[in-house]
Short mmCIF file of C-alpha atoms in Angstrom, two decimals:
data_model
loop_
_atom_site.label_atom_id
_atom_site.label_comp_id
_atom_site.label_asym_id
_atom_site.label_seq_id
_atom_site.Cartn_x
_atom_site.Cartn_y
_atom_site.Cartn_z
CA UNK X 1 -86.73 -30.24 -47.70
CA UNK X 2 -85.50 -29.87 -51.03
CA UNK X 3 -86.32 -26.05 -51.01
CA UNK X 4 -84.29 -25.66 -47.76
CA UNK X 5 -81.34 -27.34 -49.30
CA UNK X 6 -81.38 -25.60 -52.53
CA UNK X 7 -81.37 -22.24 -50.17
CA UNK X 8 -78.73 -23.39 -48.11
CA UNK X 9 -76.28 -24.35 -51.37
CA UNK X 10 -77.03 -20.85 -52.70
CA UNK X 11 -76.02 -19.22 -49.47
CA UNK X 12 -72.79 -20.45 -49.02
CA UNK X 13 -71.86 -19.98 -53.18
CA UNK X 14 -69.34 -17.45 -53.45
CA UNK X 15 -70.71 -14.05 -55.11
CA UNK X 16 -67.44 -13.60 -57.14
CA UNK X 17 -64.08 -14.56 -58.43
CA UNK X 18 -61.01 -13.56 -55.59
CA UNK X 19 -58.75 -10.72 -57.00
CA UNK X 20 -55.39 -13.14 -58.79
CA UNK X 21 -52.88 -11.12 -60.43
CA UNK X 22 -51.67 -12.88 -63.50
CA UNK X 23 -48.47 -14.60 -63.32
CA UNK X 24 -46.47 -12.46 -65.62
CA UNK X 25 -42.45 -13.01 -66.71
CA UNK X 26 -40.54 -15.22 -64.74
CA UNK X 27 -40.59 -16.90 -60.78
CA UNK X 28 -37.34 -16.96 -59.86
CA UNK X 29 -36.92 -20.67 -57.11
CA UNK X 30 -34.33 -19.69 -54.27
CA UNK X 31 -33.37 -22.70 -52.77
CA UNK X 32 -31.53 -23.02 -49.49
CA UNK X 33 -29.59 -26.74 -49.86
CA UNK X 34 -28.98 -27.93 -53.30
CA UNK X 35 -28.42 -31.78 -52.23
CA UNK X 36 -30.48 -34.91 -53.96
CA UNK X 37 -33.76 -32.89 -53.36
CA UNK X 38 -32.90 -29.58 -54.92
CA UNK X 39 -31.04 -31.26 -57.82
CA UNK X 40 -33.60 -33.92 -58.55
CA UNK X 41 -36.33 -31.36 -59.01
CA UNK X 42 -34.47 -29.14 -61.00
CA UNK X 43 -33.33 -31.76 -63.22
CA UNK X 44 -37.04 -33.01 -63.38
CA UNK X 45 -38.20 -29.49 -63.97
CA UNK X 46 -35.64 -29.19 -67.19
CA UNK X 47 -36.64 -32.85 -68.35
CA UNK X 48 -40.41 -31.85 -68.13
CA UNK X 49 -39.92 -28.60 -70.46
CA UNK X 50 -37.75 -30.61 -72.87
CA UNK X 51 -40.35 -33.44 -73.40
CA UNK X 52 -38.15 -36.29 -72.17
CA UNK X 53 -40.37 -36.80 -69.03
CA UNK X 54 -43.67 -36.61 -67.12
CA UNK X 55 -44.16 -34.31 -64.01
CA UNK X 56 -45.81 -37.67 -62.42
CA UNK X 57 -46.59 -36.74 -58.78
CA UNK X 58 -47.76 -33.30 -59.05
CA UNK X 59 -50.98 -32.06 -58.51
CA UNK X 60 -50.30 -28.70 -60.28
CA UNK X 61 -49.25 -30.29 -63.52
CA UNK X 62 -51.40 -33.56 -63.73
CA UNK X 63 -54.04 -33.03 -61.17
CA UNK X 64 -57.54 -32.19 -62.31
CA UNK X 65 -60.45 -30.75 -60.17
CA UNK X 66 -64.32 -31.40 -59.98
CA UNK X 67 -66.39 -27.92 -60.44
CA UNK X 68 -69.98 -28.64 -59.71
CA UNK X 69 -72.38 -31.22 -59.76
CA UNK X 70 -71.03 -34.82 -60.78
CA UNK X 71 -73.88 -34.51 -63.61
CA UNK X 72 -71.96 -31.61 -64.94
CA UNK X 73 -68.83 -33.49 -66.10
CA UNK X 74 -66.44 -30.53 -65.32
CA UNK X 75 -62.98 -31.63 -64.31
CA UNK X 76 -60.71 -29.13 -66.10
CA UNK X 77 -56.54 -29.53 -64.85
CA UNK X 78 -55.86 -27.63 -62.13
CA UNK X 79 -53.32 -25.77 -64.07
CA UNK X 80 -56.13 -24.73 -66.60
CA UNK X 81 -58.54 -23.66 -63.90
CA UNK X 82 -56.29 -21.72 -61.86
CA UNK X 83 -53.25 -19.09 -63.08
CA UNK X 84 -50.13 -20.68 -62.34
CA UNK X 85 -46.91 -19.92 -63.34
CA UNK X 86 -45.59 -22.21 -66.83
CA UNK X 87 -42.66 -24.41 -66.09
CA UNK X 88 -41.19 -22.59 -69.07
CA UNK X 89 -40.90 -19.10 -66.68
CA UNK X 90 -39.19 -21.03 -63.73
CA UNK X 91 -35.38 -19.59 -62.87
CA UNK X 92 -33.43 -21.45 -60.31
CA UNK X 93 -30.71 -20.30 -57.66
CA UNK X 94 -29.29 -21.77 -54.26
CA UNK X 95 -27.14 -21.82 -51.90
CA UNK X 96 -25.20 -24.76 -50.00
CA UNK X 97 -22.14 -25.31 -47.86
CA UNK X 98 -20.48 -27.58 -51.22
CA UNK X 99 -19.18 -25.70 -54.00
CA UNK X 100 -20.50 -28.32 -56.59
CA UNK X 101 -22.62 -26.74 -59.31
CA UNK X 102 -26.31 -28.56 -59.55
CA UNK X 103 -24.80 -31.18 -62.36
CA UNK X 104 -22.01 -32.17 -59.77
CA UNK X 105 -24.06 -32.04 -57.26
CA UNK X 106 -26.63 -34.33 -58.77
CA UNK X 107 -24.02 -36.90 -60.04
CA UNK X 108 -22.94 -37.27 -56.63
CA UNK X 109 -26.20 -37.55 -55.27
CA UNK X 110 -27.10 -40.53 -57.23
CA UNK X 111 -30.74 -40.18 -57.61
CA UNK X 112 -30.71 -39.86 -61.28
CA UNK X 113 -29.70 -41.99 -64.04
CA UNK X 114 -26.79 -40.49 -65.97
CA UNK X 115 -28.28 -40.70 -69.25
CA UNK X 116 -30.80 -38.38 -67.87
CA UNK X 117 -28.33 -35.71 -66.21
CA UNK X 118 -26.43 -35.46 -69.79
CA UNK X 119 -29.99 -34.34 -71.22
CA UNK X 120 -30.21 -31.42 -68.77
CA UNK X 121 -26.45 -30.81 -68.04
CA UNK X 122 -26.24 -26.97 -69.64
CA UNK X 123 -28.98 -26.03 -67.16
CA UNK X 124 -27.92 -27.96 -64.03
CA UNK X 125 -24.17 -26.72 -64.99
CA UNK X 126 -25.12 -23.19 -65.25
CA UNK X 127 -26.31 -23.13 -61.57
CA UNK X 128 -23.82 -22.56 -59.04
CA UNK X 129 -24.44 -22.35 -55.55
CA UNK X 130 -24.36 -19.17 -53.61
CA UNK X 131 -22.11 -19.05 -50.00
CA UNK X 132 -24.30 -20.46 -47.32
CA UNK X 133 -25.31 -19.33 -43.83
CA UNK X 134 -24.28 -22.52 -41.79
CA UNK X 135 -23.94 -23.34 -38.23
CA UNK X 136 -21.97 -26.17 -37.42
CA UNK X 137 -24.13 -26.78 -33.74
CA UNK X 138 -27.08 -27.06 -36.06
CA UNK X 139 -25.95 -29.88 -38.28
CA UNK X 140 -23.23 -31.58 -36.65
CA UNK X 141 -22.32 -34.19 -38.81
CA UNK X 142 -21.47 -32.76 -42.20
CA UNK X 143 -19.11 -29.54 -43.02
CA UNK X 144 -18.35 -27.81 -45.94
CA UNK X 145 -15.91 -24.82 -47.39
CA UNK X 146 -18.79 -22.75 -49.01
CA UNK X 147 -19.73 -20.72 -46.32
CA UNK X 148 -20.69 -16.99 -45.61
CA UNK X 149 -18.73 -15.13 -42.56
CA UNK X 150 -20.47 -12.46 -40.78
CA UNK X 151 -19.71 -10.07 -37.69
CA UNK X 152 -23.09 -11.17 -36.26
CA UNK X 153 -26.41 -12.90 -37.53
CA UNK X 154 -27.97 -9.61 -38.56
CA UNK X 155 -24.77 -9.13 -41.28
CA UNK X 156 -25.61 -12.57 -42.27
CA UNK X 157 -29.31 -11.90 -43.05
CA UNK X 158 -28.13 -8.87 -45.05
CA UNK X 159 -25.80 -10.80 -46.75
CA UNK X 160 -28.88 -13.33 -47.93
CA UNK X 161 -31.03 -10.27 -48.66
CA UNK X 162 -28.15 -9.11 -51.02
CA UNK X 163 -27.92 -12.27 -52.79
CA UNK X 164 -31.97 -12.23 -53.03
CA UNK X 165 -31.95 -8.78 -54.70
CA UNK X 166 -28.90 -9.52 -57.09
CA UNK X 167 -30.45 -12.83 -58.29
CA UNK X 168 -33.74 -10.83 -58.79
CA UNK X 169 -31.74 -8.32 -60.97
CA UNK X 170 -29.76 -11.11 -62.79
CA UNK X 171 -32.27 -13.43 -63.64
CA UNK X 172 -35.12 -10.70 -64.45
CA UNK X 173 -37.20 -12.45 -62.40
CA UNK X 174 -40.54 -10.52 -61.84
CA UNK X 175 -41.43 -12.88 -58.52
CA UNK X 176 -39.57 -15.21 -56.04
CA UNK X 177 -40.46 -17.99 -54.13
CA UNK X 178 -38.13 -19.48 -51.58
CA UNK X 179 -38.07 -23.30 -50.43
CA UNK X 180 -36.09 -24.95 -48.05
CA UNK X 181 -34.71 -28.09 -48.79
CA UNK X 182 -31.29 -28.22 -46.76
CA UNK X 183 -30.99 -30.81 -43.87
CA UNK X 184 -32.76 -31.34 -41.04
CA UNK X 185 -31.06 -29.18 -37.93
CA UNK X 186 -31.10 -29.96 -34.49
CA UNK X 187 -34.17 -30.06 -32.24
CA UNK X 188 -35.01 -26.78 -30.58
CA UNK X 189 -37.87 -25.15 -28.62
CA UNK X 190 -39.12 -21.66 -29.24
CA UNK X 191 -38.13 -18.73 -26.58
CA UNK X 192 -38.36 -15.39 -26.30
CA UNK X 193 -36.52 -14.21 -29.12
CA UNK X 194 -38.80 -16.17 -31.25
CA UNK X 195 -41.68 -14.37 -30.21
CA UNK X 196 -41.97 -10.62 -32.30
CA UNK X 197 -39.99 -9.57 -34.81
CA UNK X 198 -38.69 -6.87 -32.46
CA UNK X 199 -36.72 -9.53 -30.59
CA UNK X 200 -35.80 -11.59 -32.97
CA UNK X 201 -34.05 -8.66 -34.67
CA UNK X 202 -32.23 -7.97 -31.47
CA UNK X 203 -31.47 -11.35 -31.23
CA UNK X 204 -29.72 -11.35 -34.65
CA UNK X 205 -27.91 -8.07 -33.85
CA UNK X 206 -26.60 -10.15 -30.64
CA UNK X 207 -25.52 -13.41 -32.45
CA UNK X 208 -28.25 -15.07 -30.50
CA UNK X 209 -27.43 -19.10 -30.17
CA UNK X 210 -31.25 -20.13 -30.78
CA UNK X 211 -31.32 -18.63 -34.41
CA UNK X 212 -30.61 -21.38 -36.61
CA UNK X 213 -29.43 -20.92 -40.19
CA UNK X 214 -32.81 -21.55 -41.90
CA UNK X 215 -34.57 -18.93 -39.59
CA UNK X 216 -31.71 -16.27 -41.15
CA UNK X 217 -33.04 -17.53 -44.90
CA UNK X 218 -36.68 -17.20 -44.23
CA UNK X 219 -36.25 -14.02 -42.34
CA UNK X 220 -33.82 -12.74 -45.44
CA UNK X 221 -36.68 -13.87 -47.59
CA UNK X 222 -39.86 -12.65 -45.57
CA UNK X 223 -38.05 -9.19 -45.46
CA UNK X 224 -37.92 -9.13 -49.27
CA UNK X 225 -41.63 -10.06 -49.51
CA UNK X 226 -40.45 -13.65 -50.84
CA UNK X 227 -42.73 -16.53 -49.51
CA UNK X 228 -40.90 -19.02 -47.89
CA UNK X 229 -41.90 -22.58 -47.72
CA UNK X 230 -39.84 -24.96 -45.22
CA UNK X 231 -39.43 -28.57 -46.05
CA UNK X 232 -37.59 -29.93 -43.06
CA UNK X 233 -38.77 -30.41 -39.88
CA UNK X 234 -36.82 -27.59 -38.06
CA UNK X 235 -37.89 -24.50 -35.85
CA UNK X 236 -38.01 -22.08 -38.70
CA UNK X 237 -40.92 -19.93 -39.92
CA UNK X 238 -43.44 -21.46 -37.68
CA UNK X 239 -42.77 -18.64 -34.69
CA UNK X 240 -44.39 -15.67 -34.42
CA UNK X 241 -41.76 -13.64 -35.35
CA UNK X 242 -41.96 -15.28 -38.56
CA UNK X 243 -45.48 -14.74 -38.88
CA UNK X 244 -45.55 -11.46 -37.75
CA UNK X 245 -43.11 -10.45 -40.41
CA UNK X 246 -45.05 -12.77 -43.16
CA UNK X 247 -48.48 -10.46 -42.73
CA UNK X 248 -46.28 -7.28 -42.31
CA UNK X 249 -44.92 -7.82 -45.99
CA UNK X 250 -47.54 -9.83 -47.24
CA UNK X 251 -45.09 -12.88 -48.02
CA UNK X 252 -47.02 -16.37 -47.57
CA UNK X 253 -45.43 -19.01 -45.51
CA UNK X 254 -45.85 -22.45 -45.28
CA UNK X 255 -44.09 -26.09 -43.88
CA UNK X 256 -43.28 -28.11 -42.53
CA UNK X 257 -40.98 -31.15 -43.44
CA UNK X 258 -42.30 -32.83 -46.91
CA UNK X 259 -44.55 -35.35 -46.53
CA UNK X 260 -42.74 -38.85 -48.72
CA UNK X 261 -42.19 -41.95 -47.83
CA UNK X 262 -43.23 -43.53 -44.68
CA UNK X 263 -45.38 -40.72 -43.41
CA UNK X 264 -47.25 -40.65 -46.56
CA UNK X 265 -48.12 -43.83 -45.79
CA UNK X 266 -49.42 -43.26 -42.26
CA UNK X 267 -51.69 -40.50 -43.09
CA UNK X 268 -53.40 -42.65 -46.05
CA UNK X 269 -53.74 -45.92 -43.63
CA UNK X 270 -54.64 -44.12 -40.50
CA UNK X 271 -57.65 -42.20 -41.72
CA UNK X 272 -58.81 -45.80 -42.85
CA UNK X 273 -58.50 -47.34 -39.57
CA UNK X 274 -60.30 -44.23 -38.02
CA UNK X 275 -63.01 -44.55 -40.51
CA UNK X 276 -63.72 -48.05 -40.13
CA UNK X 277 -63.33 -47.66 -36.05
CA UNK X 278 -60.83 -50.16 -36.28
CA UNK X 279 -58.53 -49.71 -33.03
CA UNK X 280 -54.55 -49.66 -32.60
CA UNK X 281 -52.32 -51.56 -30.24
CA UNK X 282 -49.30 -50.22 -31.52
CA UNK X 283 -47.26 -48.88 -34.84
CA UNK X 284 -43.56 -49.42 -35.25
CA UNK X 285 -41.47 -48.00 -37.96
CA UNK X 286 -38.07 -48.29 -38.86
CA UNK X 287 -36.38 -46.84 -41.82
CA UNK X 288 -32.71 -47.21 -43.56
CA UNK X 289 -31.44 -44.66 -45.81
CA UNK X 290 -28.03 -43.60 -47.23
CA UNK X 291 -28.56 -40.08 -48.41
CA UNK X 292 -26.76 -36.73 -46.89
CA UNK X 293 -30.33 -36.67 -44.78
CA UNK X 294 -29.42 -40.00 -43.31
CA UNK X 295 -26.17 -39.03 -42.46
CA UNK X 296 -27.25 -36.06 -40.70
CA UNK X 297 -30.13 -37.63 -38.96
CA UNK X 298 -27.31 -39.93 -36.92
CA UNK X 299 -27.09 -37.03 -34.94
CA UNK X 300 -29.26 -37.34 -31.97
CA UNK X 301 -30.30 -33.64 -32.09
CA UNK X 302 -31.48 -33.53 -35.91
CA UNK X 303 -32.88 -37.08 -35.29
CA UNK X 304 -35.16 -35.51 -32.73
CA UNK X 305 -36.43 -32.85 -34.66
CA UNK X 306 -37.45 -35.62 -37.32
CA UNK X 307 -38.75 -37.58 -34.53
CA UNK X 308 -41.09 -34.95 -33.27
CA UNK X 309 -42.57 -34.42 -37.08
CA UNK X 310 -43.08 -38.10 -37.41
CA UNK X 311 -44.60 -38.89 -34.19
CA UNK X 312 -47.22 -36.07 -34.04
CA UNK X 313 -49.23 -37.72 -37.12
CA UNK X 314 -50.97 -40.48 -35.78
CA UNK X 315 -52.29 -38.62 -32.89
CA UNK X 316 -53.83 -35.86 -34.44
CA UNK X 317 -55.33 -38.11 -36.93
CA UNK X 318 -56.82 -40.78 -34.89
CA UNK X 319 -57.74 -38.36 -31.88
CA UNK X 320 -57.71 -40.87 -28.86
CA UNK X 321 -59.03 -38.18 -26.86
CA UNK X 322 -62.45 -38.69 -28.86
CA UNK X 323 -61.98 -42.37 -28.94
CA UNK X 324 -59.95 -43.43 -25.71
CA UNK X 325 -61.34 -47.25 -26.02
CA UNK X 326 -59.82 -47.30 -29.81
CA UNK X 327 -56.92 -45.54 -29.80
CA UNK X 328 -56.01 -44.02 -25.75
CA UNK X 329 -53.00 -46.52 -25.26
CA UNK X 330 -51.32 -47.11 -28.36
CA UNK X 331 -47.44 -47.18 -28.79
CA UNK X 332 -45.94 -45.36 -31.64
CA UNK X 333 -42.22 -45.96 -31.87
CA UNK X 334 -39.88 -44.61 -35.22
CA UNK X 335 -36.38 -45.40 -35.87
CA UNK X 336 -34.23 -44.02 -38.65
CA UNK X 337 -30.80 -45.70 -39.21
CA UNK X 338 -28.15 -44.37 -41.60
CA UNK X 339 -26.98 -47.24 -44.32
CA UNK X 340 -24.67 -45.95 -46.69
CA UNK X 341 -25.45 -48.64 -49.28
CA UNK X 342 -28.84 -47.71 -49.88
CA UNK X 343 -28.33 -44.13 -50.88
CA UNK X 344 -31.00 -42.01 -51.59
CA UNK X 345 -33.39 -45.17 -52.21
CA UNK X 346 -35.09 -45.38 -48.59
CA UNK X 347 -36.72 -48.13 -47.25
CA UNK X 348 -39.42 -48.12 -44.29
CA UNK X 349 -40.77 -50.61 -42.36
CA UNK X 350 -43.95 -50.58 -40.45
CA UNK X 351 -45.51 -53.20 -38.09
CA UNK X 352 -49.28 -52.32 -37.29
CA UNK X 353 -50.82 -53.84 -34.60
CA UNK X 354 -54.78 -53.33 -34.70
CA UNK X 355 -57.69 -54.88 -33.50
CA UNK X 356 -60.96 -55.20 -34.60
CA UNK X 357 -64.83 -56.84 -33.62
CA UNK X 358 -64.96 -58.04 -30.11
CA UNK X 359 -61.25 -56.78 -29.66
CA UNK X 360 -59.87 -59.64 -31.86
CA UNK X 361 -56.13 -58.83 -32.89
CA UNK X 362 -54.63 -58.62 -36.29
CA UNK X 363 -51.40 -57.06 -38.18
CA UNK X 364 -50.50 -55.22 -40.87
CA UNK X 365 -46.92 -55.46 -42.56
CA UNK X 366 -45.67 -52.45 -44.78
CA UNK X 367 -42.51 -52.38 -46.59
CA UNK X 368 -41.96 -49.31 -48.56
CA UNK X 369 -38.82 -49.37 -50.90
CA UNK X 370 -39.48 -45.46 -51.90
CA UNK X 371 -36.94 -43.04 -53.60
CA UNK X 372 -36.75 -40.00 -51.12
CA UNK X 373 -36.38 -37.25 -53.85
CA UNK X 374 -38.46 -38.99 -56.56
CA UNK X 375 -41.52 -38.17 -53.92
CA UNK X 376 -40.37 -35.05 -52.94
CA UNK X 377 -39.56 -33.35 -56.17
CA UNK X 378 -42.99 -32.97 -57.12
CA UNK X 379 -43.52 -31.68 -53.77
CA UNK X 380 -41.10 -28.85 -54.45
CA UNK X 381 -42.82 -27.92 -57.52
CA UNK X 382 -46.48 -27.51 -56.50
CA UNK X 383 -45.07 -25.37 -53.65
CA UNK X 384 -43.41 -23.21 -55.29
CA UNK X 385 -46.15 -22.58 -58.07
CA UNK X 386 -49.28 -22.50 -55.24
CA UNK X 387 -47.02 -20.48 -52.93
CA UNK X 388 -46.59 -17.81 -56.10
CA UNK X 389 -50.44 -18.23 -56.33
CA UNK X 390 -51.01 -17.12 -52.79
CA UNK X 391 -48.84 -13.97 -53.17
CA UNK X 392 -50.79 -13.09 -56.31
CA UNK X 393 -53.96 -13.55 -54.27
CA UNK X 394 -55.79 -10.88 -52.76
CA UNK X 395 -57.28 -13.00 -50.24
CA UNK X 396 -54.44 -15.45 -49.62
CA UNK X 397 -51.01 -13.29 -49.23
CA UNK X 398 -52.01 -11.50 -46.11
CA UNK X 399 -52.70 -14.74 -44.12
CA UNK X 400 -49.42 -15.43 -43.29
CA UNK X 401 -49.60 -19.26 -42.77
CA UNK X 402 -51.12 -21.25 -46.02
CA UNK X 403 -52.84 -23.91 -44.18
CA UNK X 404 -54.27 -24.99 -47.24
CA UNK X 405 -51.00 -26.36 -47.94
CA UNK X 406 -50.99 -28.84 -45.50
CA UNK X 407 -51.39 -31.80 -48.05
CA UNK X 408 -47.85 -31.57 -48.78
CA UNK X 409 -46.41 -31.51 -45.31
CA UNK X 410 -45.51 -33.73 -41.92
CA UNK X 411 -46.19 -31.36 -39.55
CA UNK X 412 -48.19 -28.59 -41.14
CA UNK X 413 -48.10 -25.01 -39.56
CA UNK X 414 -51.21 -23.55 -38.08
CA UNK X 415 -52.45 -20.30 -36.31
CA UNK X 416 -51.69 -20.63 -32.51
CA UNK X 417 -54.33 -22.77 -30.69
CA UNK X 418 -55.34 -24.47 -33.71
CA UNK X 419 -54.30 -27.94 -34.12
CA UNK X 420 -52.86 -29.24 -37.64
CA UNK X 421 -54.98 -31.25 -39.44
CA UNK X 422 -53.08 -34.25 -41.03
CA UNK X 423 -55.62 -36.76 -42.88
CA UNK X 424 -54.28 -36.58 -46.26
CA UNK X 425 -58.10 -36.94 -47.73
CA UNK X 426 -59.15 -33.83 -45.64
CA UNK X 427 -56.01 -31.93 -46.77
CA UNK X 428 -56.81 -32.88 -50.42
CA UNK X 429 -60.53 -31.34 -49.83
CA UNK X 430 -58.99 -28.28 -48.03
CA UNK X 431 -56.87 -27.48 -50.83
CA UNK X 432 -59.07 -28.40 -53.86
CA UNK X 433 -61.97 -26.27 -52.14
CA UNK X 434 -59.77 -22.99 -51.60
CA UNK X 435 -59.03 -23.49 -55.43
CA UNK X 436 -62.59 -23.59 -56.39
CA UNK X 437 -63.29 -20.49 -53.56
CA UNK X 438 -60.85 -18.52 -55.35
CA UNK X 439 -62.42 -19.01 -58.64
CA UNK X 440 -65.78 -18.35 -57.54
CA UNK X 441 -67.07 -22.44 -57.96
CA UNK X 442 -69.33 -24.08 -55.51
CA UNK X 443 -67.50 -25.80 -52.72
CA UNK X 444 -67.29 -29.67 -52.98
CA UNK X 445 -69.22 -31.01 -49.64
CA UNK X 446 -69.97 -34.35 -51.16
CA UNK X 447 -73.18 -34.28 -49.47
CA UNK X 448 -75.03 -35.41 -52.68
CA UNK X 449 -78.78 -34.61 -51.54
CA UNK X 450 -79.29 -32.37 -54.55
CA UNK X 451 -79.06 -35.43 -57.04
CA UNK X 452 -82.52 -36.55 -55.45
CA UNK X 453 -84.40 -33.06 -55.01
#
């Protein structure tokens, strides 16, 4: 038995390191949407670079990765194990419908204290937003003056491409990554214009109404070979046209919708219920928040986009088709309410009705007083560094979708026909095993039999 186990482990051990180009030079970070999340992220990176704060919540900066057996005692920091870009090499730009520089935008967002913002003011003040691609049909409840004009959507895409080229030139960045931190757009289902790159480009020329602004940023970025991550739940890079362009230009894509407050708690708690085979009768979730995101979500179209993202989590984790007696008939409700006094400090209430042995009912109440942008900022950092890594990796850059980054999203993008993995712990294992695989290390299966050979 022991001999067979050793032979099986030898067969799955990667034989060589995958080729990863070194992270030389500056990494340019381009952000559509320079509101609370983006400004909190950039201010935080600068604070960490200045040594006045810690990058808490960032796997790339504080996380470790176990290598080999438990008895080997090998757990280096991830940033020392895999060649990631250094924080000092990050340079920033972005687009926004408002003209405020990042310092003014951060002050208005009210996430960070004035004392901290003053310490990073020179960098934030130097970042002035470029004119944004904006369509009021997709974000109905806010408006701003800093908007691009063009004869059609292809013209707007070409203007964004020019922005990308100019930023790369002026910043002297050797590589770029785009990450959407903009508002949630109205709900949209894929149609014919999204099914191929040819159809999409024809739609840009014809000003197709079902091509959203976020898609224009994704198209422009991928056209320039720039990786694109989507931090909102809108239909953006999760369409066949973008996957085609991503693979064609070796520009990785991932998304969607940063996994922060209430959904983060669901992907922690629900796997525990399923592991212990505790049944679920219902899960009612309600939120209050007062930032720009909350204001945008007052619109039914934008709320539906967010609702679809948040509702999909439990069904995939609990697998009611496999456990009909436990999860075949539960009620799942999600509500979001705009409440200006809270600002970015969202509060999420969950009432969870579960049942156990012999069907006896129990309840769990969760009241999560979280800070939305504080939870999102480290995700933005990790995604930027990992997407840059993916593009420098010979094995990952041609895949298109980077499913190993599902850990960071409410609605992970997957190839057609493959259901998304939502369990936070499986996602974490997938991410770390990908890093081990890239560096030629044994994958961790947690089988544990080797200790008893």
